[in-house]
Coordinates of C-alpha atoms in Angstrom, one line a residue:
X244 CA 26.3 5.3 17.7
X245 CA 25.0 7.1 20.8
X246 CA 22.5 5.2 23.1
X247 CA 19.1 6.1 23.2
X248 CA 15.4 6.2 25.4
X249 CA 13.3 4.4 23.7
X250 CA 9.5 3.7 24.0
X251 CA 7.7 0.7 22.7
X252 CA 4.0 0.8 22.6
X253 CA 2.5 -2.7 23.6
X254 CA 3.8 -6.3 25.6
X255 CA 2.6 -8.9 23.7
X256 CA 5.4 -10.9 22.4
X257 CA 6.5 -8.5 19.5
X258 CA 6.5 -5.9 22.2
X259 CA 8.5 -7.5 24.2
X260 CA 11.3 -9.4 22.5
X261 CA 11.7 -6.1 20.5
X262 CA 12.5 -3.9 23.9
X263 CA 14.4 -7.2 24.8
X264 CA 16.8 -6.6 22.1
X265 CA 17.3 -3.0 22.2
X266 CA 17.5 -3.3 25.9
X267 CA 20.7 -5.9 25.3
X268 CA 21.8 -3.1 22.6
X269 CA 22.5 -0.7 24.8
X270 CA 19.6 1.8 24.5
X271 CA 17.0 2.5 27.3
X272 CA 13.9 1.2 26.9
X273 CA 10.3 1.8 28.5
X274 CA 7.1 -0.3 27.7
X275 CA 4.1 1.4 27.4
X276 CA 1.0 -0.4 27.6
X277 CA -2.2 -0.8 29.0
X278 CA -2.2 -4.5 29.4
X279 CA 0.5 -6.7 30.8
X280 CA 1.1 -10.4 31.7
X281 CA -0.3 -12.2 34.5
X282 CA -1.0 -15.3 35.6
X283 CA -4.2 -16.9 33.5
X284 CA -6.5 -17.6 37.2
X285 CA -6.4 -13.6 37.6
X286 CA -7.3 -12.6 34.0
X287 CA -10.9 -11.9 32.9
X288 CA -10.7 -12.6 29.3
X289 CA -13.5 -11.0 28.2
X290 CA -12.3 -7.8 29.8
X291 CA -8.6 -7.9 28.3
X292 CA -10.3 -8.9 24.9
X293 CA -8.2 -6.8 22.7
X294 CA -5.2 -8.6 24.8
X295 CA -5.0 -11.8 23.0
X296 CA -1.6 -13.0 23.8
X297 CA -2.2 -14.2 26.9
X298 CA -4.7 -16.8 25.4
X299 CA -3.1 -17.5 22.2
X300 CA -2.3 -21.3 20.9
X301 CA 1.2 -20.3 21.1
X302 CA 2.9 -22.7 18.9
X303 CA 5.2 -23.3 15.6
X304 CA 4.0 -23.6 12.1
X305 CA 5.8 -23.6 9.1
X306 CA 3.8 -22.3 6.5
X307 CA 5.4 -22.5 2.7
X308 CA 5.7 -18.9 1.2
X309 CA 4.4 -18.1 -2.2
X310 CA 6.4 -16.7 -4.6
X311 CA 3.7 -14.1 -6.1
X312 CA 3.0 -13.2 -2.2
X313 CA 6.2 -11.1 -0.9
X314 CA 5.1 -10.7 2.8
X315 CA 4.8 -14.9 3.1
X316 CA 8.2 -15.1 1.8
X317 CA 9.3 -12.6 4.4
X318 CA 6.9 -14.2 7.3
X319 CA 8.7 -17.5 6.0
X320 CA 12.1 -15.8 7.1
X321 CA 11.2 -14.7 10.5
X322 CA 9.6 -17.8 11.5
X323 CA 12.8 -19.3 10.7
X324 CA 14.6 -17.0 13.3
X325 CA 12.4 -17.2 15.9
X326 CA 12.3 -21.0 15.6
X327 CA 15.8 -21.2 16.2
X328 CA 15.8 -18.5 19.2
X329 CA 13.0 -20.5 20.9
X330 CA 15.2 -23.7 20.0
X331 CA 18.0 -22.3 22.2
X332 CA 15.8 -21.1 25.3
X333 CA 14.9 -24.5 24.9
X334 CA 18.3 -25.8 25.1
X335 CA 19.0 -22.9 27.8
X336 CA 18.7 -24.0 32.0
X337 CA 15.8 -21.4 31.4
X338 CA 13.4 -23.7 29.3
X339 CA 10.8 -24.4 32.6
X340 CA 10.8 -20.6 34.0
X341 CA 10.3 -19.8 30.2
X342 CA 6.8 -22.3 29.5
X343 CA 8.9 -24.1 26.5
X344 CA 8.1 -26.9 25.3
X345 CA 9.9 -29.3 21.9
X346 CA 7.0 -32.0 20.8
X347 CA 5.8 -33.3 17.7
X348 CA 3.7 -31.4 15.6
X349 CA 1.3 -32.9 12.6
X350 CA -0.5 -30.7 10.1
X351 CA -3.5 -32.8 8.0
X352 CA -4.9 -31.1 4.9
X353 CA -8.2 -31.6 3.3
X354 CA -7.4 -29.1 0.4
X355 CA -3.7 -28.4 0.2
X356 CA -2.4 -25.5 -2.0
X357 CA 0.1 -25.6 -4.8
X358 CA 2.2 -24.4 -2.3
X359 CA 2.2 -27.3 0.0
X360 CA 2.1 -29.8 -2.3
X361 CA 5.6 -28.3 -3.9
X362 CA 7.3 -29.3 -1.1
X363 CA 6.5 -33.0 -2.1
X364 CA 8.4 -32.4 -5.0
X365 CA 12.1 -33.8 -5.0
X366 CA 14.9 -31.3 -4.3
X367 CA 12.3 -28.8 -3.1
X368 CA 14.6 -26.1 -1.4
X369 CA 11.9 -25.0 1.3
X370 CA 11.7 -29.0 2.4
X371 CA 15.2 -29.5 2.5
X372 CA 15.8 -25.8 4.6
X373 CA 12.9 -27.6 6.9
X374 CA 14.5 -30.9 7.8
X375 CA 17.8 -29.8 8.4
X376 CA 16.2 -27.3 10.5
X377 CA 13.6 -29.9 12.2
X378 CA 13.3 -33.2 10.8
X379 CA 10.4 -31.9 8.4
X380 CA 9.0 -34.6 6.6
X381 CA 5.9 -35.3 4.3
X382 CA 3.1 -38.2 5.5
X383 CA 2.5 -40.9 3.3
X384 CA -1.4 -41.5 3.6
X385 CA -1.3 -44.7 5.4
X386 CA -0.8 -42.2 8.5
X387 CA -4.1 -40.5 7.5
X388 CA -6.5 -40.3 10.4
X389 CA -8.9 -40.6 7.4
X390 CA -9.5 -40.5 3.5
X391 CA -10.7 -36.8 3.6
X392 CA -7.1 -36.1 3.8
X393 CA -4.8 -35.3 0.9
X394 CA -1.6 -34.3 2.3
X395 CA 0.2 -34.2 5.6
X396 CA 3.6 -33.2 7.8
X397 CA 5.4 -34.2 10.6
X398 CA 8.3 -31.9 12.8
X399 CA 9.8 -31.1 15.5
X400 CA 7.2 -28.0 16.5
X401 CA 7.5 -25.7 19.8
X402 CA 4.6 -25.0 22.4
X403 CA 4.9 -21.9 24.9
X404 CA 2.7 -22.0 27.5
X405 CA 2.2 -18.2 26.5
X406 CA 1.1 -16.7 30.1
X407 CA 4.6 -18.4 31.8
X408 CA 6.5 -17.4 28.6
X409 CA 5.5 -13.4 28.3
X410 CA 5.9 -13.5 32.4
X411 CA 9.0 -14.5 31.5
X412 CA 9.9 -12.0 29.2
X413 CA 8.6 -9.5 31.1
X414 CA 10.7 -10.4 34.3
X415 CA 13.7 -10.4 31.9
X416 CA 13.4 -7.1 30.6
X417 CA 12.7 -5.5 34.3
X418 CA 15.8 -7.1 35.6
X419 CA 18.3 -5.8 33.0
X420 CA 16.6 -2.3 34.3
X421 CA 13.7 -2.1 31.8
X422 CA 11.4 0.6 33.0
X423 CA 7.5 0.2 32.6
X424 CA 4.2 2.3 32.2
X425 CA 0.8 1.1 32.5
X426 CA -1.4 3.8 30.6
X427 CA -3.8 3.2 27.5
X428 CA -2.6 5.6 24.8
X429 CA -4.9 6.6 21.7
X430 CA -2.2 6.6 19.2
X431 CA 1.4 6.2 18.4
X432 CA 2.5 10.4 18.2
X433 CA 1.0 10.3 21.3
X434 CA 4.0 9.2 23.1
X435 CA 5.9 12.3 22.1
X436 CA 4.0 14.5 24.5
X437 CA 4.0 12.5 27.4
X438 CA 7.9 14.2 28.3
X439 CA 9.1 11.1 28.3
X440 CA 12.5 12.1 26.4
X441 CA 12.4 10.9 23.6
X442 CA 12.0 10.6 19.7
X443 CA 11.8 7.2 19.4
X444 CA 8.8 5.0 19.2
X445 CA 8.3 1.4 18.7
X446 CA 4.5 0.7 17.4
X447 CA 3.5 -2.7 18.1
X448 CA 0.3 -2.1 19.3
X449 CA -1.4 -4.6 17.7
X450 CA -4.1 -2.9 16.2
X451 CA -2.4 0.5 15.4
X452 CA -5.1 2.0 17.3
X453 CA -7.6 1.7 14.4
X454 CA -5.4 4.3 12.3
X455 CA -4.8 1.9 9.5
X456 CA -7.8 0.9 7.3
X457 CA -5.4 -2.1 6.0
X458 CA -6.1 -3.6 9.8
X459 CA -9.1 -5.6 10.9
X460 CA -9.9 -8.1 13.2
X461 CA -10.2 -11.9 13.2
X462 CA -12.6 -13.3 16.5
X463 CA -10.7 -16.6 17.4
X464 CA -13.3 -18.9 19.9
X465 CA -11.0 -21.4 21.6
X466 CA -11.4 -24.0 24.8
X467 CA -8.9 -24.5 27.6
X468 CA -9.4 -27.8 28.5
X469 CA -7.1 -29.3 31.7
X470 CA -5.9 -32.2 29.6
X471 CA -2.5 -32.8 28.3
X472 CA -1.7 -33.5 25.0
X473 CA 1.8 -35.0 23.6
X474 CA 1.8 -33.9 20.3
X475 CA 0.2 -30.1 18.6
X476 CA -2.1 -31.0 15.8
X477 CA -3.8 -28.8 13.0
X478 CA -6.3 -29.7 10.5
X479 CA -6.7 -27.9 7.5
X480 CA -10.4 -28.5 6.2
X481 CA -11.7 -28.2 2.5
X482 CA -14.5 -25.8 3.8
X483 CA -11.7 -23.4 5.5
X484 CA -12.5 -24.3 8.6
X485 CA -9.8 -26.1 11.3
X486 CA -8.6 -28.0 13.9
X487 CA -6.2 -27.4 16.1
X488 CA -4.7 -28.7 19.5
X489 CA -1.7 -26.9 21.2
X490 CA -0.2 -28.5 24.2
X491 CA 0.4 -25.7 27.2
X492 CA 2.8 -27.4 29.2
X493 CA 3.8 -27.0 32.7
X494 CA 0.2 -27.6 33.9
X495 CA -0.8 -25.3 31.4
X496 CA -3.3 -27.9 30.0
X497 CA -4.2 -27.7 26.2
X498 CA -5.6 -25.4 23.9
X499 CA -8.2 -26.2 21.3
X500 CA -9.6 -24.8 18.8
X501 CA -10.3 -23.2 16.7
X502 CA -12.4 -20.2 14.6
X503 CA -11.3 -17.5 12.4
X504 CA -14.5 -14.7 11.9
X505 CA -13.3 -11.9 10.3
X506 CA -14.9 -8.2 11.8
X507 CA -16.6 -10.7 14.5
X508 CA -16.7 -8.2 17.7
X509 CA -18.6 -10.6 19.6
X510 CA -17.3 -10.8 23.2
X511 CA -19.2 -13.9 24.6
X512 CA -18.3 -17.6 23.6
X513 CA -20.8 -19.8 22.0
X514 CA -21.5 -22.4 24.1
X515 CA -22.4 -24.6 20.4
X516 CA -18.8 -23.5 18.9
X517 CA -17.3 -25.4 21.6
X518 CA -18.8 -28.9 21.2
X519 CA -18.0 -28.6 17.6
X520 CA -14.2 -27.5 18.8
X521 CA -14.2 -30.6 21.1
X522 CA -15.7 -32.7 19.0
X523 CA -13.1 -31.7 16.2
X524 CA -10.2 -32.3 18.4
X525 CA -11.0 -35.8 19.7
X526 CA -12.0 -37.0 16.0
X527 CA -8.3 -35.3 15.2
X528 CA -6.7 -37.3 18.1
X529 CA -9.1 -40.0 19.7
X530 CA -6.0 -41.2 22.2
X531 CA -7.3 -38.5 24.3
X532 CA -10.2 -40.1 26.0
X533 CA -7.9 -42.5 27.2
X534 CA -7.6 -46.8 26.5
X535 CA -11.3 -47.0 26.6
X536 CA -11.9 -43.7 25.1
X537 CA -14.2 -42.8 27.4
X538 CA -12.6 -40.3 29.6
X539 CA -14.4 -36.9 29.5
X540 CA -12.2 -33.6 28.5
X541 CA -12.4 -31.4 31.5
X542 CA -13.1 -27.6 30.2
X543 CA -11.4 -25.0 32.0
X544 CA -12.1 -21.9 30.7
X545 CA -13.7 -20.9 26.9
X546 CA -11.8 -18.0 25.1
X547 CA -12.7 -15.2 22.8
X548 CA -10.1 -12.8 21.6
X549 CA -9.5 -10.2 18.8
X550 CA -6.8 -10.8 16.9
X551 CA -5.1 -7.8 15.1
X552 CA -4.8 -8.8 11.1
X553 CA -3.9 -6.8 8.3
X554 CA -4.7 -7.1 4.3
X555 CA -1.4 -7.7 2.9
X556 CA 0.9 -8.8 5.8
X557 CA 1.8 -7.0 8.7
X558 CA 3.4 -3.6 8.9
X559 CA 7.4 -4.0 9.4
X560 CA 8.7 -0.5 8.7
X561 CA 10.2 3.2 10.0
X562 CA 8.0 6.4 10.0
X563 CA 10.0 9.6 10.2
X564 CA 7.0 12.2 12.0
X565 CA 7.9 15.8 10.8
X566 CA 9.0 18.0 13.9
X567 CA 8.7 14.9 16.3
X568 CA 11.0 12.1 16.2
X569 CA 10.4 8.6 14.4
X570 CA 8.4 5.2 14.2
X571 CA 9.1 2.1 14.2
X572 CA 5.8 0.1 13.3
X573 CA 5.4 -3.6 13.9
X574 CA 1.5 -4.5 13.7
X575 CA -1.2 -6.7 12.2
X576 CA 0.4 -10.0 12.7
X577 CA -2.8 -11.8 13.1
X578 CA -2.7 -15.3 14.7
X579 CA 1.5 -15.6 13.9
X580 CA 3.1 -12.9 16.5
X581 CA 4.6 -16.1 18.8
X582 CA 5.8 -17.2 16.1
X583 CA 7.2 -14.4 13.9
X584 CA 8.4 -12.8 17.2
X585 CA 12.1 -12.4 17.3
X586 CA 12.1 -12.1 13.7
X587 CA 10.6 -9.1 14.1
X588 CA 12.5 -8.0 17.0
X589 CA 15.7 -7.9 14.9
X590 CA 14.1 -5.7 12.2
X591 CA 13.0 -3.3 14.7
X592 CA 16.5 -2.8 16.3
X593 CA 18.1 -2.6 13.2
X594 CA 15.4 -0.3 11.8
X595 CA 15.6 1.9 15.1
X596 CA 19.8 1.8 14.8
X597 CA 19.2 2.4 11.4
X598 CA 17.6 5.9 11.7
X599 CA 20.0 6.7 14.5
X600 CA 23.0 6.2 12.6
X601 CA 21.3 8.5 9.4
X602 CA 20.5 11.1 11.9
X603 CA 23.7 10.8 13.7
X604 CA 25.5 11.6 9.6
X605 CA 22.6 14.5 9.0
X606 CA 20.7 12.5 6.9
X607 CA 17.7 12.8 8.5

């Protein structure tokens, strides 16, 4: 199979890890996007907006597919990929340069679905996949931080301290010779008349540029507060509301949050949300005020950002365009791209090698 020049649209972390992989494939590979990584002290939120990543609670959660949902059941499988890719960096001399972190994490339920409360079942498959993969086990309610709660977890989760880790990534892909463009593109097709040589087009925009009336976007208010946090919490609450704390480490402080408004295009944070978000997280995890539990959480920043979600699970397939080369789409991962992210990267190389070997027999 002949190498290629391929462009991927977008460096968040599907962006990335996929022109990661088909950079150590062989092909060449340029990013095209109109945002990249930086460090958080130089980045306005409010103006990189549609730029979530940077922001994100960038951590690991299992969550148990349904069987009458096929794009769980897939999300499911590529969570369990990328776990184990983040498990090696972790184990790799490049965990500190990468903003890796191994910790607890605890998930609390208020209201658990069937589908949680299956893996309490003996012999569950899912639970036994899980604790051979990370010491997954189920609470008993004597570890309950109160009676609201009806089910629970414990495992060995990840944190990325997201800014250090797509910095990272991006440093990778520059130094294996990785070529970059900073432009803001209106759609995908776009790319083929830019004379950039090529037929080949990685979509993971986020968004798909608005093209796709399946996508829609979910406002997330969160708080960077400069406390550290030894464990990554979530709370699951019978209203559908939640909780959650994620850990940044590497003086990254923590994350809290958090909201979930769909078609939300508010740009300012409410000032109200984030006493309710503090107060949830020290009610979640008290040990945070310190002995006396009177310290004071010291707020660093307040987030909004737009995340890119899409009715019925995010797009994961090839596009041939008549007359103009092909796409590879990889959008509308919602709050879950961290964590879905190498996954993902392995179906778009072998979704791009696949086309090149069809056209490469005449088959396309």
């Amino acid at each position: 199979m002949s190498q290629k020049h391929i462009i991927v649209i977008g460096a968040g972390p599907i962006g990335l890890s996929s022109a990661l992989l088909l950079l150590n494939s062989g092909h060449s590979v340029t990013i095209i996007a109109r945002d990249f990584p930086a460090p958080f002290e130089t980045i306005d939120p409010i103006s990189q907006i549609n730029y979530t990543a940077p922001w994100a609670g960038a951590h690991n959660r299992f969550i148990p597919p349904s069987p009458s949902v096929p794009h769980t059941q897939l999300e499911h499988s590529l969570s369990l990929i990328t776990y184990n890719h983040m498990k090696s960096l972790y184990e790799s001399p490049h965990r500190k340069e990468a903003g890796i972190t191994f910790l607890p994490g605890i998930e609390y339920l208020e209201a658990p679905s069937a589908e949680y409360l299956s893996l309490s079942k003996p012999n569950n498959p899912i639970l036994n996949q899980l604790y051979q993969l990370c010491g997954y086990k189920i609470l008993s309610p004597e570890y309950f931080p109160d009676t609201k709660i009806k089910w629970g977890c414990k495992y060995e989760s990840y944190c990325l301290n997201p800014m250090v880790y797509l910095s990272f990534l991006l440093r990778r892909f520059f130094y294996l010779g990785g070529k970059l463009l900073k432009r803001e593109l209106r759609c995908p097709e776009e790319v083929f008349s830019l004379n950039l040589g090529t037929d080949i087009v990685v979509n993971a925009s986020g968004t798909n540029f608005g093209l796709d009336p399946a996508v829609f976007i979910t406002r997330g208010q969160t708080v960077l507060v400069k406390e550290s946090c030894p464990v990554t919490i979530t709370r699951q609450n019978k209203d559908g509301t939640y909780s959650f704390s994620v850990p940044r480490g590497y003086q990254g402080g923590t994350i809290i949050g958090g909201t979930r408004e769909v078609n939300n295009w508010s740009m300012e944070a409410d000032l109200e949300v984030r006493k309710k978000l503090l107060k949830g997280f020290v009610e979640m995890y008290p040990d945070i005020l310190g002995e006396n539990g009177k310290k004071e959480l010291t707020v660093l920043r307040d987030i909004v950002g737009r995340r890119p979600t899409r009715n019925g699970g995010p797009r994961i397939e090839g596009e041939k365009i008549e007359g103009k080369g092909f796409i590879m789409h990889a959008y509308g991962f919602g709050g879950r791209g961290f964590e879905l992210s190498w996954g993902v990267a392995e179906m778009v190389r072998d979704g791009v090698e696949g086309w090149l070997r069809g056209k490469e027999k005449g088959k396309l």
